[in-house]
Amino acid sequence: MTAPARFRSRLVAGLLALFVGFSGAHRAYLGARWWPIYPLIAMPAIGLALRADPWYRHPGFFVASLVVVVAMIEAIVFSLVSDERWDARYNVGLARRSQGGWSNVFVAIAALLIGTVLLLAVLAIALETLFLPAL
C-alpha cells in the first residue's frame, strides 16, 4: 500500500531553496532521492573552511558557495516554471492545481539578487587569491 501523493507548491520549494538551499531541504520537499548530496558537500566544506585562517580564502568556502549558488538557480527555476509543467512533474494525478502569482516572481528576484551578489563576491575573492601574492 502506497501513501497518497501530496501537493507540492512552487512557492514553498522556491523559498526552501532560497533560505536553506545548502541543506537540500527543497529537494527533500520535492521527494528527490539524492537530496542529501547538498549537505554532504556543503557542510564538510564550510566546516573545513572555518578552521582555516582566513576562512574565506579556503577552497572549502568556494565549494560551499557553489552549492548555495546552485540552490539559488534552482529557486529561480522553481519560481518561474509554468504551472502546467510544475503540475505535470510534481503534482501528477492530483485534483489541486498550482496557481502562479507575484509571490513566485518575488522569490525569483530575491534568489537572483542573492545569487548574483554571492557569485560576484566569491569570484572577486577567488581572483584576488589567485593573482595577488600572499601578504
Tab-separated table of C-alpha atoms in Angstrom:
chain	number	residue	atom	x	y	z
A	1	MET	CA	0.000	0.000	0.000
A	2	THR	CA	1.446	3.364	-1.003
A	3	ALA	CA	0.907	6.714	0.641
A	4	PRO	CA	-1.272	9.174	-1.266
A	5	ALA	CA	0.565	11.801	-3.245
A	6	ARG	CA	0.740	15.214	-1.623
A	7	PHE	CA	0.530	18.598	-3.269
A	8	ARG	CA	3.882	20.342	-3.785
A	9	SER	CA	3.898	24.110	-4.009
A	10	ARG	CA	6.271	26.064	-6.235
A	11	LEU	CA	6.370	28.862	-3.682
A	12	VAL	CA	7.391	26.558	-0.828
A	13	ALA	CA	10.040	24.859	-2.973
A	14	GLY	CA	11.405	28.228	-4.075
A	15	LEU	CA	11.506	29.590	-0.513
A	16	LEU	CA	13.241	26.470	0.778
A	17	ALA	CA	15.843	26.735	-1.984
A	18	LEU	CA	16.278	30.449	-1.256
A	19	PHE	CA	16.745	30.235	2.508
A	20	VAL	CA	18.070	26.724	3.245
A	21	GLY	CA	19.188	25.539	-0.165
A	22	PHE	CA	22.586	24.458	1.143
A	23	SER	CA	20.843	21.750	3.175
A	24	GLY	CA	18.889	20.278	0.267
A	25	ALA	CA	15.567	20.919	2.024
A	26	HIS	CA	13.941	21.976	-1.252
A	27	ARG	CA	14.907	18.685	-2.877
A	28	ALA	CA	13.694	16.694	0.130
A	29	TYR	CA	10.378	18.579	-0.051
A	30	LEU	CA	10.051	17.601	-3.713
A	31	GLY	CA	10.827	13.960	-2.952
A	32	ALA	CA	14.157	13.768	-4.758
A	33	ARG	CA	16.148	10.659	-3.987
A	34	TRP	CA	19.594	12.277	-3.946
A	35	TRP	CA	18.791	15.356	-1.833
A	36	PRO	CA	21.473	14.531	0.816
A	37	ILE	CA	24.168	15.410	-1.749
A	38	TYR	CA	23.742	19.107	-0.899
A	39	PRO	CA	24.574	18.875	2.814
A	40	LEU	CA	27.175	16.158	2.232
A	41	ILE	CA	29.099	18.584	0.035
A	42	ALA	CA	28.373	21.931	1.690
A	43	MET	CA	28.661	21.117	5.405
A	44	PRO	CA	32.117	19.492	5.470
A	45	ALA	CA	33.424	22.073	3.015
A	46	ILE	CA	32.383	25.042	5.137
A	47	GLY	CA	33.499	23.220	8.286
A	48	LEU	CA	36.990	22.819	6.868
A	49	ALA	CA	36.995	26.417	5.679
A	50	LEU	CA	36.058	27.770	9.099
A	51	ARG	CA	39.106	26.074	10.620
A	52	ALA	CA	41.449	27.903	8.238
A	53	ASP	CA	42.769	31.423	8.555
A	54	PRO	CA	41.385	33.317	6.659
A	55	TRP	CA	38.341	31.118	6.155
A	56	TYR	CA	37.078	32.933	3.072
A	57	ARG	CA	40.209	32.001	1.089
A	58	HIS	CA	39.980	28.271	1.816
A	59	PRO	CA	38.832	26.048	-1.105
A	60	GLY	CA	36.030	24.684	1.092
A	61	PHE	CA	34.447	28.118	1.171
A	62	PHE	CA	34.327	28.184	-2.616
A	63	VAL	CA	32.801	24.703	-2.785
A	64	ALA	CA	30.128	25.579	-0.220
A	65	SER	CA	29.409	28.832	-2.074
A	66	LEU	CA	28.947	26.891	-5.297
A	67	VAL	CA	26.315	24.721	-3.605
A	68	VAL	CA	24.462	27.857	-2.490
A	69	VAL	CA	24.632	29.372	-5.990
A	70	VAL	CA	23.176	26.149	-7.429
A	71	ALA	CA	20.348	26.369	-4.883
A	72	MET	CA	19.687	29.986	-5.928
A	73	ILE	CA	19.479	28.897	-9.564
A	74	GLU	CA	17.031	26.176	-8.580
A	75	ALA	CA	14.949	28.725	-6.638
A	76	ILE	CA	14.719	30.835	-9.785
A	77	VAL	CA	13.797	27.840	-11.956
A	78	PHE	CA	11.196	26.569	-9.469
A	79	SER	CA	9.623	30.006	-9.191
A	80	LEU	CA	9.421	30.752	-12.895
A	81	VAL	CA	8.414	27.389	-14.369
A	82	SER	CA	4.875	27.335	-15.766
A	83	ASP	CA	2.030	25.946	-13.682
A	84	GLU	CA	1.358	23.226	-16.248
A	85	ARG	CA	4.942	21.967	-16.287
A	86	TRP	CA	5.145	22.069	-12.475
A	87	ASP	CA	1.933	20.096	-12.047
A	88	ALA	CA	2.949	17.606	-14.734
A	89	ARG	CA	6.178	16.897	-12.877
A	90	TYR	CA	5.360	17.181	-9.156
A	91	ASN	CA	1.559	17.052	-8.815
A	92	VAL	CA	0.610	14.215	-11.153
A	93	GLY	CA	-2.874	12.863	-10.590
A	94	LEU	CA	-3.909	15.454	-8.013
A	95	ALA	CA	-7.104	17.466	-8.271
A	96	ARG	CA	-5.457	20.551	-6.790
A	97	ARG	CA	-3.525	22.652	-9.302
A	98	SER	CA	-0.743	25.209	-8.894
A	99	GLN	CA	-1.574	28.879	-9.150
A	100	GLY	CA	1.226	31.231	-10.051
A	101	GLY	CA	1.383	34.706	-8.640
A	102	TRP	CA	3.565	37.616	-7.752
A	103	SER	CA	4.985	35.813	-4.727
A	104	ASN	CA	6.809	33.401	-7.040
A	105	VAL	CA	8.237	36.316	-9.007
A	106	PHE	CA	9.475	37.986	-5.806
A	107	VAL	CA	11.189	34.746	-4.733
A	108	ALA	CA	12.887	34.565	-8.136
A	109	ILE	CA	14.013	38.201	-7.858
A	110	ALA	CA	15.397	37.654	-4.353
A	111	ALA	CA	17.217	34.494	-5.457
A	112	LEU	CA	18.663	36.319	-8.454
A	113	LEU	CA	19.917	39.187	-6.280
A	114	ILE	CA	21.386	36.973	-3.561
A	115	GLY	CA	22.910	34.529	-6.035
A	116	THR	CA	24.457	37.296	-8.113
A	117	VAL	CA	25.964	39.096	-5.126
A	118	LEU	CA	27.333	35.834	-3.720
A	119	LEU	CA	28.738	34.715	-7.063
A	120	LEU	CA	30.439	38.058	-7.709
A	121	ALA	CA	31.864	38.234	-4.185
A	122	VAL	CA	33.235	34.704	-4.358
A	123	LEU	CA	34.626	35.351	-7.830
A	124	ALA	CA	36.370	38.519	-6.618
A	125	ILE	CA	37.905	36.702	-3.637
A	126	ALA	CA	38.995	33.785	-5.830
A	127	LEU	CA	40.631	36.014	-8.418
A	128	GLU	CA	42.311	38.099	-5.738
A	129	THR	CA	43.668	34.955	-4.104
A	130	LEU	CA	44.863	33.641	-7.431
A	131	PHE	CA	46.552	36.741	-8.788
A	132	LEU	CA	47.786	38.664	-5.727
A	133	PRO	CA	50.720	37.392	-3.724
A	134	ALA	CA	50.092	36.304	-0.144
A	135	LEU	CA	50.753	39.055	2.366
